Amino acid sequence: MKYALIGCGRIATNHIKAVLNNKLELVAVCDVLPEKMEALLAKHGLENDEAILRYTDYKQMVEEHPEIQLISIATESGLHAEIALYCIDHHINLIIEKPMAMSMTDAEEIIRRAEAQHVKVSACHQNRFNIAVQKLRKAVESGRFGKLSHGSIHVRWNRNKDYYTQAPWRGTWAQDGGALMNQCIHGIDLLRWMMGSEVVSVYGQTRRQLHNYLEAEDLGMAVVTFKNGAVATIEGTTNVYPQNLEETLYVFGEFGTVKLGGKSTNNIDVWDFADETDADKENKGLEEAASNVYGNGHTSLFADVVEAIEQDRQPYVDARAGRDALEMVLAIYKSAAEGKAVNLPLSDVASVDFAGRFD
């Protein structure tokens, strides 16, 4: 399958690894900064591969190569929707890095237009493919928890000034958002997926505690009420000293308790069920090695999207999953700005609506 990458920054190396692991044909890469393309290709020993074309204009790349079947978008977040809609209109299947868009209007339009053009779109929430996450999902789907009581996600990471100065768009309302939109959205996706995708209300608080050079928050916390009666809490921050601490997901039910831990929900710290089996005993203490907080899921996500294209089905992590995670973050922002709980579903809300509220 012919593939191209738009955006060659921090996360792009995970995309290239997934491309190579899935034996896709890398046709082209695109970035407004040529040196980023070269550095990325060199990292994977591809700097001398002249068959890989380089572009600084994604529209030119798309126009000149109608044979491309799959593109992943890994630019600054504020450009995701614009690029996605252009590619969809050119009948190209997509993997879009989180967040899928920055407004509900754009997210809904990506879904609508993809369906109209019969294009597959996957939101890149790769942690759904973590071994620990998959085991938890199977337990939820099989009803082993009984009635769900409550849950929580904690994303306790560190991002220092160097991280933000590497890419000036980070931490801005127009192009990024803060800790919740950039770092915590993977955990928020998992929490909503596990606890029940239908959300009644969200009450949130956000602060800019230690990163006074940002526009957006470095700490966000929220309480979420689900239609099934469960309640959950969210904590996302980049203020942990001196390095990333954990991403933990808890699910509590009538007959079960699970805690996923590690740096990116890649370990099983607690696995207790009333009807314990031999398989349950094996799950206790499971650890999936990961070289960084992004985990190993990109390769599996890419494999699933390729299969979805070939079999004409929806990807396992589809555009609606991206929309739902975005909605949760925007609901927290809206609640924090208004000082009250907000009900879902949200009408059009954009992250830029909240610019300046820390001033």
mmCIF file of N, CA, C and O in Angstrom, residues 171-174 177-178 206-208 212 214-217 333 336-338 350-359:
data_model
loop_
_atom_site.group_PDB
_atom_site.id
_atom_site.type_symbol
_atom_site.label_atom_id
_atom_site.label_comp_id
_atom_site.label_asym_id
_atom_site.label_seq_id
_atom_site.Cartn_x
_atom_site.Cartn_y
_atom_site.Cartn_z
ATOM 1 N N GLY A 171 1.225 24.596 23.346
ATOM 2 C CA GLY A 171 0.682 25.372 24.443
ATOM 3 C C GLY A 171 -0.102 26.584 24.039
ATOM 4 O O GLY A 171 -0.543 27.355 24.903
ATOM 5 N N THR A 172 -0.313 26.780 22.725
ATOM 6 C CA THR A 172 -1.138 27.902 22.254
ATOM 7 C C THR A 172 -2.568 27.418 22.050
ATOM 8 O O THR A 172 -2.814 26.247 21.732
ATOM 9 N N TRP A 173 -3.519 28.323 22.193
ATOM 10 C CA TRP A 173 -4.913 27.937 22.012
ATOM 11 C C TRP A 173 -5.222 27.611 20.550
ATOM 12 O O TRP A 173 -5.948 26.663 20.259
ATOM 13 N N ALA A 174 -4.677 28.365 19.643
ATOM 14 C CA ALA A 174 -5.036 28.184 18.232
ATOM 15 C C ALA A 174 -4.491 26.888 17.652
ATOM 16 O O ALA A 174 -5.147 26.264 16.805
ATOM 17 N N GLY A 177 -3.701 23.823 22.452
ATOM 18 C CA GLY A 177 -4.325 23.574 23.735
ATOM 19 C C GLY A 177 -3.255 23.220 24.747
ATOM 20 O O GLY A 177 -2.058 23.342 24.476
ATOM 21 N N GLY A 178 -3.672 22.765 25.921
ATOM 22 C CA GLY A 178 -2.719 22.498 26.984
ATOM 23 C C GLY A 178 -2.554 21.028 27.302
ATOM 24 O O GLY A 178 -2.680 20.161 26.434
ATOM 25 N N THR A 206 -9.255 24.078 35.345
ATOM 26 C CA THR A 206 -7.941 24.110 34.714
ATOM 27 C C THR A 206 -7.126 25.249 35.311
ATOM 28 O O THR A 206 -7.674 26.254 35.764
ATOM 29 N N ARG A 207 -5.814 25.056 35.295
ATOM 30 C CA ARG A 207 -4.911 26.084 35.806
ATOM 31 C C ARG A 207 -3.628 26.111 34.967
ATOM 32 O O ARG A 207 -3.243 25.107 34.375
ATOM 33 N N ARG A 208 -2.993 27.261 34.951
ATOM 34 C CA ARG A 208 -1.640 27.378 34.452
ATOM 35 C C ARG A 208 -0.785 27.665 35.677
ATOM 36 O O ARG A 208 -0.627 28.805 36.095
ATOM 37 N N ASN A 212 4.228 29.640 33.041
ATOM 38 C CA ASN A 212 3.596 30.941 32.815
ATOM 39 C C ASN A 212 3.834 31.496 31.418
ATOM 40 O O ASN A 212 3.276 32.514 31.045
ATOM 41 N N LEU A 214 3.061 29.815 28.721
ATOM 42 C CA LEU A 214 2.067 29.202 27.834
ATOM 43 C C LEU A 214 0.775 29.996 27.840
ATOM 44 O O LEU A 214 0.480 30.741 28.780
ATOM 45 N N GLU A 215 -0.016 29.818 26.789
ATOM 46 C CA GLU A 215 -1.378 30.361 26.786
ATOM 47 C C GLU A 215 -2.326 29.420 27.518
ATOM 48 O O GLU A 215 -3.260 29.845 28.190
ATOM 49 N N ALA A 216 -2.123 28.109 27.354
ATOM 50 C CA ALA A 216 -3.078 27.108 27.816
ATOM 51 C C ALA A 216 -2.662 26.518 29.166
ATOM 52 O O ALA A 216 -1.647 26.899 29.752
ATOM 53 N N GLU A 217 -3.439 25.556 29.633
ATOM 54 C CA GLU A 217 -3.265 24.993 30.968
ATOM 55 C C GLU A 217 -2.120 23.981 31.050
ATOM 56 O O GLU A 217 -1.810 23.294 30.077
ATOM 57 N N TYR A 333 -12.757 22.312 29.169
ATOM 58 C CA TYR A 333 -12.401 23.712 28.929
ATOM 59 C C TYR A 333 -13.618 24.629 29.099
ATOM 60 O O TYR A 333 -13.520 25.690 29.715
ATOM 61 N N ALA A 336 -14.598 24.872 32.792
ATOM 62 C CA ALA A 336 -13.657 25.709 33.542
ATOM 63 C C ALA A 336 -13.857 27.188 33.232
ATOM 64 O O ALA A 336 -13.771 28.045 34.119
ATOM 65 N N ALA A 337 -14.141 27.492 31.971
ATOM 66 C CA ALA A 337 -14.327 28.887 31.574
ATOM 67 C C ALA A 337 -15.609 29.468 32.151
ATOM 68 O O ALA A 337 -15.666 30.649 32.518
ATOM 69 N N GLU A 338 -16.651 28.629 32.240
ATOM 70 C CA GLU A 338 -17.968 29.107 32.688
ATOM 71 C C GLU A 338 -18.189 28.914 34.187
ATOM 72 O O GLU A 338 -19.132 29.463 34.747
ATOM 73 N N ALA A 350 -14.833 25.439 20.214
ATOM 74 C CA ALA A 350 -13.449 25.430 19.730
ATOM 75 C C ALA A 350 -12.516 25.803 20.869
ATOM 76 O O ALA A 350 -12.866 26.600 21.737
ATOM 77 N N SER A 351 -11.324 25.238 20.847
ATOM 78 C CA SER A 351 -10.373 25.548 21.917
ATOM 79 C C SER A 351 -10.040 27.035 21.941
ATOM 80 O O SER A 351 -9.768 27.585 23.009
ATOM 81 N N VAL A 352 -10.037 27.682 20.782
ATOM 82 C CA VAL A 352 -9.689 29.106 20.741
ATOM 83 C C VAL A 352 -10.731 29.965 21.442
ATOM 84 O O VAL A 352 -10.470 31.117 21.777
ATOM 85 N N ASP A 353 -11.929 29.410 21.711
ATOM 86 C CA ASP A 353 -12.942 30.162 22.437
ATOM 87 C C ASP A 353 -12.471 30.542 23.843
ATOM 88 O O ASP A 353 -13.020 31.448 24.469
ATOM 89 N N PHE A 354 -11.468 29.817 24.358
ATOM 90 C CA PHE A 354 -11.078 30.000 25.738
ATOM 91 C C PHE A 354 -9.783 30.793 25.881
ATOM 92 O O PHE A 354 -9.241 30.906 26.964
ATOM 93 N N ALA A 355 -9.302 31.344 24.793
ATOM 94 C CA ALA A 355 -8.058 32.107 24.821
ATOM 95 C C ALA A 355 -8.158 33.274 25.805
ATOM 96 O O ALA A 355 -9.168 33.976 25.852
ATOM 97 N N GLY A 356 -7.119 33.438 26.590
ATOM 98 C CA GLY A 356 -7.046 34.598 27.467
ATOM 99 C C GLY A 356 -7.682 34.444 28.821
ATOM 100 O O GLY A 356 -7.602 35.347 29.637
ATOM 101 N N ARG A 357 -8.289 33.299 29.125
ATOM 102 C CA ARG A 357 -9.002 33.224 30.394
ATOM 103 C C ARG A 357 -8.069 33.110 31.595
ATOM 104 O O ARG A 357 -8.523 33.186 32.726
ATOM 105 N N PHE A 358 -6.754 32.894 31.344
ATOM 106 C CA PHE A 358 -5.809 32.894 32.463
ATOM 107 C C PHE A 358 -5.193 34.260 32.698
ATOM 108 O O PHE A 358 -4.410 34.436 33.616
ATOM 109 N N ASP A 359 -5.541 35.214 31.852
ATOM 110 C CA ASP A 359 -4.927 36.541 31.975
ATOM 111 C C ASP A 359 -5.426 37.255 33.241
ATOM 112 O O ASP A 359 -6.528 37.001 33.715
#
